XYZ file of C-alpha atoms in Angstrom:
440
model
C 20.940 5.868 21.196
C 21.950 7.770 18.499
C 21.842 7.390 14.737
C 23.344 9.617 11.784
C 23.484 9.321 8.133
C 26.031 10.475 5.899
C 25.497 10.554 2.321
C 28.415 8.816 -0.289
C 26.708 9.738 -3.353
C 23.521 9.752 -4.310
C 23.083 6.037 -4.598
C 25.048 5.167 -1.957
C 24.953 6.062 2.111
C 26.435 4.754 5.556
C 24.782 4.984 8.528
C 26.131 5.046 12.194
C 23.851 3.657 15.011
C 25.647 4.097 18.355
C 24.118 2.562 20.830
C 25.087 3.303 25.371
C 24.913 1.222 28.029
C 21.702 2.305 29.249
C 19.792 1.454 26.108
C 20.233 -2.389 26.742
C 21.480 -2.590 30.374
C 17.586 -3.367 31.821
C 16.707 -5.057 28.868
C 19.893 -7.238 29.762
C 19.400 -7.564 33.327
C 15.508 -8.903 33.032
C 16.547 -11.606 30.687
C 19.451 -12.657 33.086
C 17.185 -12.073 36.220
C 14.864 -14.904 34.040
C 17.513 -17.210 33.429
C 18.318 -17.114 37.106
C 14.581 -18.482 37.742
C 15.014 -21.108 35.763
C 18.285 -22.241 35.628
C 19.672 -26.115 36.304
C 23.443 -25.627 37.788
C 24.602 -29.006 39.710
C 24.822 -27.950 43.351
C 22.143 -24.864 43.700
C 18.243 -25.678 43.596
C 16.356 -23.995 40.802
C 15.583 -19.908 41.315
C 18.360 -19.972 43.941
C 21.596 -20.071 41.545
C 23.661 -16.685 42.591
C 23.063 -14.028 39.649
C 27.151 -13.993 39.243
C 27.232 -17.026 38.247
C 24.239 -16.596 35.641
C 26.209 -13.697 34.370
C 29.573 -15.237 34.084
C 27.746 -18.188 31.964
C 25.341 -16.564 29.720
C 26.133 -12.731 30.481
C 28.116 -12.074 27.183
C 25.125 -14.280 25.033
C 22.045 -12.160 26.101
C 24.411 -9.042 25.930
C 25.018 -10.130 21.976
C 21.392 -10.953 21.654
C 19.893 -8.483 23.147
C 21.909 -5.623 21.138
C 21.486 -6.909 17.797
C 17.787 -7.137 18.912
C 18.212 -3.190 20.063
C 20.077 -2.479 16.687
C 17.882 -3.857 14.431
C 14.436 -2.724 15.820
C 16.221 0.851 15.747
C 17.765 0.393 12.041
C 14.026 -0.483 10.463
C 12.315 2.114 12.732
C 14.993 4.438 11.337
C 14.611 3.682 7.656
C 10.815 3.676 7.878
C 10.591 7.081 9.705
C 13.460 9.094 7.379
C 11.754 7.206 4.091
C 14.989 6.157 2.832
C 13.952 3.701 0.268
C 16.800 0.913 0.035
C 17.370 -1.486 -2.759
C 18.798 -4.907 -0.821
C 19.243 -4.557 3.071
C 21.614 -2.781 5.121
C 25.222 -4.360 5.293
C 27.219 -4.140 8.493
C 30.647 -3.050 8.293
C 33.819 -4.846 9.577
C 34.824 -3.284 12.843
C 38.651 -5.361 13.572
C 38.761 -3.664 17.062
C 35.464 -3.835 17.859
C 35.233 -4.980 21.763
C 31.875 -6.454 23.531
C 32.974 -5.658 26.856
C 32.634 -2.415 26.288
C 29.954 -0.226 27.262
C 29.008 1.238 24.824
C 28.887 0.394 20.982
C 28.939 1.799 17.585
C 27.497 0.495 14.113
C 28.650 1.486 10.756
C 25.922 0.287 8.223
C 25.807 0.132 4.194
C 22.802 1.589 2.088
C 22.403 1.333 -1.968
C 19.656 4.010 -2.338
C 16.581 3.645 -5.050
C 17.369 6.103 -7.956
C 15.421 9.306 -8.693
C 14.056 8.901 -12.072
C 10.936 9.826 -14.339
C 8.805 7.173 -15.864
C 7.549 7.840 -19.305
C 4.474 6.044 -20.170
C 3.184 7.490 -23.435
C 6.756 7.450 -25.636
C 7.112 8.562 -28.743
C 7.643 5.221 -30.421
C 4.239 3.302 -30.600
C 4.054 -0.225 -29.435
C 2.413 -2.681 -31.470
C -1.140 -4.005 -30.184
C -2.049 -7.194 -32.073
C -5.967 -7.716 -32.996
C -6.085 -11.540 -33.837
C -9.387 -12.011 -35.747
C -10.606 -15.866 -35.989
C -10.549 -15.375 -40.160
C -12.859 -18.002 -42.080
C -9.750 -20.745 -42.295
C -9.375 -20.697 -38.120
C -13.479 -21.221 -38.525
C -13.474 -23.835 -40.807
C -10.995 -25.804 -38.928
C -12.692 -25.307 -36.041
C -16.106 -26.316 -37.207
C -14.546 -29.434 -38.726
C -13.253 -30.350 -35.809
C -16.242 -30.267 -33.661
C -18.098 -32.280 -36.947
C -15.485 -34.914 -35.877
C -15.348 -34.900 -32.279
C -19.106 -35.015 -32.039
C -19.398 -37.640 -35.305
C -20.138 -40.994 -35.542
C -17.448 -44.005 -35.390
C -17.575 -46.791 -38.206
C -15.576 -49.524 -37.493
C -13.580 -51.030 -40.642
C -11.644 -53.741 -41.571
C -9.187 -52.208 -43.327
C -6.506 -49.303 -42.591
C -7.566 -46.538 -44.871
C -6.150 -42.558 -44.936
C -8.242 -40.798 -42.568
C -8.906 -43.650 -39.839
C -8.918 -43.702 -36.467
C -6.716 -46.659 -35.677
C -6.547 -48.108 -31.480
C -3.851 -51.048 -30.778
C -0.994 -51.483 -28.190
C 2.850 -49.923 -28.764
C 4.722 -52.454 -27.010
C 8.653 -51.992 -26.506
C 10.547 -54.808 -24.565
C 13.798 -52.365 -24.325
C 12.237 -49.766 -22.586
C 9.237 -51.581 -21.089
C 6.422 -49.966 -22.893
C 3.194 -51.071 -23.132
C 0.412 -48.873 -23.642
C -2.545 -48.601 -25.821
C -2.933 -45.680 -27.429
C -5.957 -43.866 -30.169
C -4.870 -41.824 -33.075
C -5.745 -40.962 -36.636
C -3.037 -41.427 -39.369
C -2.426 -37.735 -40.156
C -0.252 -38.185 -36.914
C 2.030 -40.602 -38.437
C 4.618 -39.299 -40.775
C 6.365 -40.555 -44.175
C 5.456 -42.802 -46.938
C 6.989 -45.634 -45.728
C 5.281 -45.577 -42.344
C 1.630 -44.941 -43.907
C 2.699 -47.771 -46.179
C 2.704 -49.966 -43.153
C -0.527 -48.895 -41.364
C -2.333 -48.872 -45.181
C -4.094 -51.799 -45.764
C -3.528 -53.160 -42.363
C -6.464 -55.313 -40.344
C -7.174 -55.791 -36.438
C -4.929 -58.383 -35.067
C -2.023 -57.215 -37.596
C 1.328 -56.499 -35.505
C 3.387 -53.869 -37.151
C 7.481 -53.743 -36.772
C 7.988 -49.442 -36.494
C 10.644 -47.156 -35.236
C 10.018 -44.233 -33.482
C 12.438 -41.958 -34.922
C 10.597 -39.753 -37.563
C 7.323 -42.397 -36.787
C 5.229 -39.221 -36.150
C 4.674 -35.768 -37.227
C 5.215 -34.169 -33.678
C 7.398 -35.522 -31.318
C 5.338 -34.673 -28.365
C 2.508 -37.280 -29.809
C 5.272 -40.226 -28.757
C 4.701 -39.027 -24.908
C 1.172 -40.219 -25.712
C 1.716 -43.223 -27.720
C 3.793 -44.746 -25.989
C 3.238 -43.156 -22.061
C 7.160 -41.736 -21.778
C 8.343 -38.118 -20.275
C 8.756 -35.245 -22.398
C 12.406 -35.716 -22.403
C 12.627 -39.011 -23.328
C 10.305 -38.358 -26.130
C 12.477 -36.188 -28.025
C 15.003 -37.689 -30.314
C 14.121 -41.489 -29.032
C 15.229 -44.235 -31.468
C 14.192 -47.518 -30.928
C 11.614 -50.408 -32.630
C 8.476 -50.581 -30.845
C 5.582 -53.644 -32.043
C 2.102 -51.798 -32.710
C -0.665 -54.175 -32.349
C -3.681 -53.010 -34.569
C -7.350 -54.146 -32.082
C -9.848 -51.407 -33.480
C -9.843 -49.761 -37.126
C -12.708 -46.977 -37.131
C -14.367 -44.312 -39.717
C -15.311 -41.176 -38.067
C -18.082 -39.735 -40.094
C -18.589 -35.971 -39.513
C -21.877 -35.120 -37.413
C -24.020 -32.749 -39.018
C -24.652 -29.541 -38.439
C -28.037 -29.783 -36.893
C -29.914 -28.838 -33.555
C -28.953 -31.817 -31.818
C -25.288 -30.669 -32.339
C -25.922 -27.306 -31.464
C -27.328 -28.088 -28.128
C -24.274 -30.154 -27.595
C -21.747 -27.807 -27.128
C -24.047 -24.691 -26.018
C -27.217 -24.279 -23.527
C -30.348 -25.984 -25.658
C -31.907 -23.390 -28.054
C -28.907 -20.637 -28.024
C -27.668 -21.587 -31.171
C -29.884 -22.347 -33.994
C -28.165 -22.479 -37.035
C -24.680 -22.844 -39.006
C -23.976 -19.075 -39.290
C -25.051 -18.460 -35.222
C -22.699 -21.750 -34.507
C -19.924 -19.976 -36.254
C -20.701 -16.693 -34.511
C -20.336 -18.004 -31.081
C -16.588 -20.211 -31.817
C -15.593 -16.752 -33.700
C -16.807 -15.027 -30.059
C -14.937 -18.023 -27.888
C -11.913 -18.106 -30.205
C -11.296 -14.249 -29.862
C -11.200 -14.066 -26.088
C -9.095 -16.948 -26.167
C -6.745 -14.708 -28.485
C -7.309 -11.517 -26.551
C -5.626 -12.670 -23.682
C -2.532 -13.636 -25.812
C -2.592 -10.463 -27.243
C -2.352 -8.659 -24.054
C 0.623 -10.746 -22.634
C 2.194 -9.516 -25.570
C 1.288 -6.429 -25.466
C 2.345 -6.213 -21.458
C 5.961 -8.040 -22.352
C 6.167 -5.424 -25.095
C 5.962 -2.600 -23.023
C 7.877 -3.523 -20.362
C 10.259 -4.137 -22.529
C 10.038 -0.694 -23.577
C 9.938 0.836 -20.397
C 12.663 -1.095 -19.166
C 15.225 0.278 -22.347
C 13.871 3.758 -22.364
C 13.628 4.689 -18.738
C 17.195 5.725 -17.784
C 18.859 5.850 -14.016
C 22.094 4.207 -12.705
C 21.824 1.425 -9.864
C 24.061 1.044 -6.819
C 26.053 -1.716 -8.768
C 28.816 -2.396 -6.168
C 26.436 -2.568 -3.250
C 24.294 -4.993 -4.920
C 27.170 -6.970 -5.741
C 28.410 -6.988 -2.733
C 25.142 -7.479 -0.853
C 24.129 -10.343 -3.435
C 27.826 -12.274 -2.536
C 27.522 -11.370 1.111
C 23.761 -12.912 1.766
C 23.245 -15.636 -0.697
C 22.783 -19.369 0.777
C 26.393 -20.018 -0.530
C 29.744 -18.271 -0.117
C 30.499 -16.494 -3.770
C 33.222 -15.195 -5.555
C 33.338 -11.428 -6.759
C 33.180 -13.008 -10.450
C 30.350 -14.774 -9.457
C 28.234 -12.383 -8.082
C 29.040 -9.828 -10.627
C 27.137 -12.513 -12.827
C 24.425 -13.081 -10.853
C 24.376 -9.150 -10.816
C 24.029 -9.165 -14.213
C 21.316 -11.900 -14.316
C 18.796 -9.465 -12.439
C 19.307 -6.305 -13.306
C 16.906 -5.954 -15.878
C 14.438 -7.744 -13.449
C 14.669 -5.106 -10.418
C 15.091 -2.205 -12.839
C 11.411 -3.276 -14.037
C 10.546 -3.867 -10.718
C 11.530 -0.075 -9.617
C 9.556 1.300 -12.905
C 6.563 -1.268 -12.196
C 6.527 0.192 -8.662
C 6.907 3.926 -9.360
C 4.234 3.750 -11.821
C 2.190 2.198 -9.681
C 2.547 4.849 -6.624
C 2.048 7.493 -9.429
C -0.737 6.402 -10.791
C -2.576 4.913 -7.513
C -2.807 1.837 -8.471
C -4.532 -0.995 -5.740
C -6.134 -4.433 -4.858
C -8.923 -3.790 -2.743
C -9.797 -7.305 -0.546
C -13.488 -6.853 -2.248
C -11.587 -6.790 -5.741
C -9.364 -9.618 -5.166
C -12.404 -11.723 -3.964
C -14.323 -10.686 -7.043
C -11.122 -11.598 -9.138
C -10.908 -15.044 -7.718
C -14.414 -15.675 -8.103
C -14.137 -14.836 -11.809
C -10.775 -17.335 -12.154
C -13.190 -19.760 -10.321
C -15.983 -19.588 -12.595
C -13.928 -20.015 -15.837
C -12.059 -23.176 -13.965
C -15.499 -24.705 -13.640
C -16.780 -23.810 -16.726
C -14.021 -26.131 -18.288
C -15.727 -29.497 -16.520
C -19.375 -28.256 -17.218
C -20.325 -26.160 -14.435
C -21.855 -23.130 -16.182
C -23.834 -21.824 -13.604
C -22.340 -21.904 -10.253
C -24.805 -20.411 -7.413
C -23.061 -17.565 -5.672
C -22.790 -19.206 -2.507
C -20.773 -22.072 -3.451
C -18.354 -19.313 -5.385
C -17.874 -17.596 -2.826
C -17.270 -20.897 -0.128
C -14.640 -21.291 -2.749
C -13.583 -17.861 -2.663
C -12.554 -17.665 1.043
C -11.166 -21.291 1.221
C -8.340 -20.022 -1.611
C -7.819 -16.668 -0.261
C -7.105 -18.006 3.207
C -4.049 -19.215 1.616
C -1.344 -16.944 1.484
C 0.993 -17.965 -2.005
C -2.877 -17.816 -3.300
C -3.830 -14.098 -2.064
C -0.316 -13.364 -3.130
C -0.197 -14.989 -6.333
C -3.542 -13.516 -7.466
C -2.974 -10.463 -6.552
C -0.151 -10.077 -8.700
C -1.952 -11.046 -11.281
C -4.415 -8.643 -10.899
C -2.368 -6.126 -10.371
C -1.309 -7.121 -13.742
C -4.418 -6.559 -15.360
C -4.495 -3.311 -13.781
C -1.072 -1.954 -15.548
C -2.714 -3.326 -18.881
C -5.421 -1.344 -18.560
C -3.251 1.840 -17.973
C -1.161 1.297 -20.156
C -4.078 0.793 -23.248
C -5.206 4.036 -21.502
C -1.561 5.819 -21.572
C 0.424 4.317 -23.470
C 1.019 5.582 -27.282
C -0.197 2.464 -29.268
C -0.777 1.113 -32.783
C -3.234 -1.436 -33.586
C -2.461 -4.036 -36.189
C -5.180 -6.680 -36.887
C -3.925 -10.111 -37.811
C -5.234 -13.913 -38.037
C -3.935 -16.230 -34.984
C -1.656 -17.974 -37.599
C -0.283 -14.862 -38.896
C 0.172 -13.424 -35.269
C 1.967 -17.029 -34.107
C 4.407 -16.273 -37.325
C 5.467 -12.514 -36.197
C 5.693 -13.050 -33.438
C 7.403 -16.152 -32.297
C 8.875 -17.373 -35.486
């Protein structure tokens, strides 16, 4: 067997695998000498049929299987030896006169080549690395909230503003019934309030949904619907009023303290508002650094410049998708990824440079971690090691789960080189003035 290489350009290449009779011949004739053994042909017993025969039937099959087996063993083995990094996979010529009862063969093969380029952490243009601070309004909100959720429910007679009202949202039309809890901030307009204000148990109110409430997504809850369905819906639904209700703020005392943290932690107003300050700014951290990573791949993507094979990828992209396309189409589809795999060659090079790896002892301690927060959201603060890590090795036996958080911690690893490397300006902002620059 023989295989050359011959060099287009610098992005593009064609080898040439030719490949003799002897390199398949035994290969051929043990496969045939099998079928022999244990082939059914009317009129010979079993392991007796005459090898000609065997030959004429299925010579010409194994012959095609067993060189494409030959070729592309030798093709990989090739690629990984010579370290020719390839974006796509190799794409087999058209031969017209190519003849299988020949003896020997030859193969012409297409390459698109990675790029040489030079990544550029540290630019000369600073990227933006939000600080969201939990200011005294997020606090306040915050605190009131928990006054409420922990407080003490009055019941009324009357709809007043500020209630919690419970009843039914019934809809014959689209077969809704379903009883729902809410305060009247969620409703919106004057004339709706009007019609909850002053309202008793037992009271049936005539409503529409369109503009009923102040956030459309509230209607998936009301009234038990899809997300889809929710939006823009216009139709009269019958609200039947059961249970009118006063939530009177708890106070700020030790029993409420030790409700929402271990008993004794937290012993006063100004230590509560310490630890949601603490909570709330983790919470924001981790937004901050997804922005922060988007941000500068963003940037590395637009300042980190190499041409790409373009027709090979084309090509290869209309030549190995599920379904047949056009040349238009795959131009598109093109198109549609290139800023994804021209990340994923910077993501990659930058990793290599920089040695950048998951360990299986730092994937296991990752998981852990991801476990510990999960059950720290149903009340499981202190999980014994043992039962983390029975946890630990029933998700990492799964594959999409080693692979999935892996990536992520990879991830986290690229953050933290790139607050390292990276040339960066920190701007400190409240969450609401952060959700305003940046996704408004």
């Amino acid at each position: 067997m023989d295989i050359t290489r011959e060099h287009i350009d610098e992005l593009n290449a064609v080898v040439k695998v030719a490949i003799s009779k002897d390199d398949y011949s035994d290969k051929v004739a043990t496969v045939l000498n099998d079928y022999r053994k244990q082939a059914n042909i009317p009129g010979f017993r079993k392991g007796h049929v005459p090898l000609g025969l065997v030959k004429k039937q299925y010579g010409k099959a194994v012959l095609v299987d067993e060189v494409n087996k030959l070729l592309q063993n030798a093709l990989d083995k090739y690629l990984t030896e010579e370290k020719i990094d390839v974006l796509g996979n190799p794409l087999p010529r058209p031969q017209d006169d190519f003849d299988w009862d020949a003896d020997d063969f030859s193969f012409e093969f297409e390459l698109g080549l990675a790029p040489e380029f030079e990544v550029k952490i540290k630019g000369s243009k600073p990227v933006t690395h939000y600080h969201i601070v939990a200011d005294d309004k997020t606090l306040d909100e915050q605190v009131d909230r928990v006054r409420q959720q922990y407080g003490k429910l009055i019941s009324k007679e009357e709809v007043e503003e500020g209630d919690e009202i419970t009843g039914t949202f019934t809809s014959e039309e689209k077969e809704i019934d379903n009883k729902a809890t809410f305060t009247l901030d969620k409703i919106k307009g004057k004339r709706n309030l009007n019609k909850f204000t002053g309202s008793k148990a037992g009271d049936v109110l005539e409503l529409k949904t369109k503009n009923l409430v102040q956030d459309e997504h509230d209607l998936m809850h009301f009234l038990k619907i899809d997300h889809d369905e929710a939006h823009d819906l216009d139709i009269a639904v019958s609200f039947t009023i059961e249970e009118i209700n006063k939530r009177e703020p708890a106070e700020l005392n030790q029993e409420l303290f030790d409700k929402l943290f271990p008993a004794g932690t937290v012993t006063s107003e100004e230590e509560l508002r310490a630890r949601i300050k603490e909570d709330a700014e983790k919470q924001y951290e981790q937004q901050a650094d997804q922005k922060l990573l988007n941000d500068i791949t963003e940037y590395l993507v637009e300042n980190t410049k190499f041409d790409l094979p373009a027709e090979f990828l084309k090509k290869w992209i209309r030549e190995t998708g599920e379904n047949p396309l056009t040349e238009e189409q795959a131009g598109e589809e093109y198109e549609k990824s290139e800023k994804g795999l021209r990340y994923q060659l910077i993501e990659s090079k930058i990793i290599n440079e920089n040695d950048l790896q998951v360990s299986f002892d730092e994937l296991k301690d990752f998981a852990k971690g991801f476990i510990k927060t999960q059950m720290a959201q149903f009340g499981q603060t202190d999980p014994s090691e043992e039962e983390l890590d029975s946890i630990a090795a029933r998700i990492l036996s799964n594959r999409d789960e080693v692979k999935r958080l892996s990536e992520q911690l990879m991830s986290k690893k690229l953050l933290e080189l790139y607050k390292e490397k990276a040339n960066l300006k920190t701007k400190e902002v409240s969450f609401e003035d952060f959700i305003k620059e940046v996704y408004q």
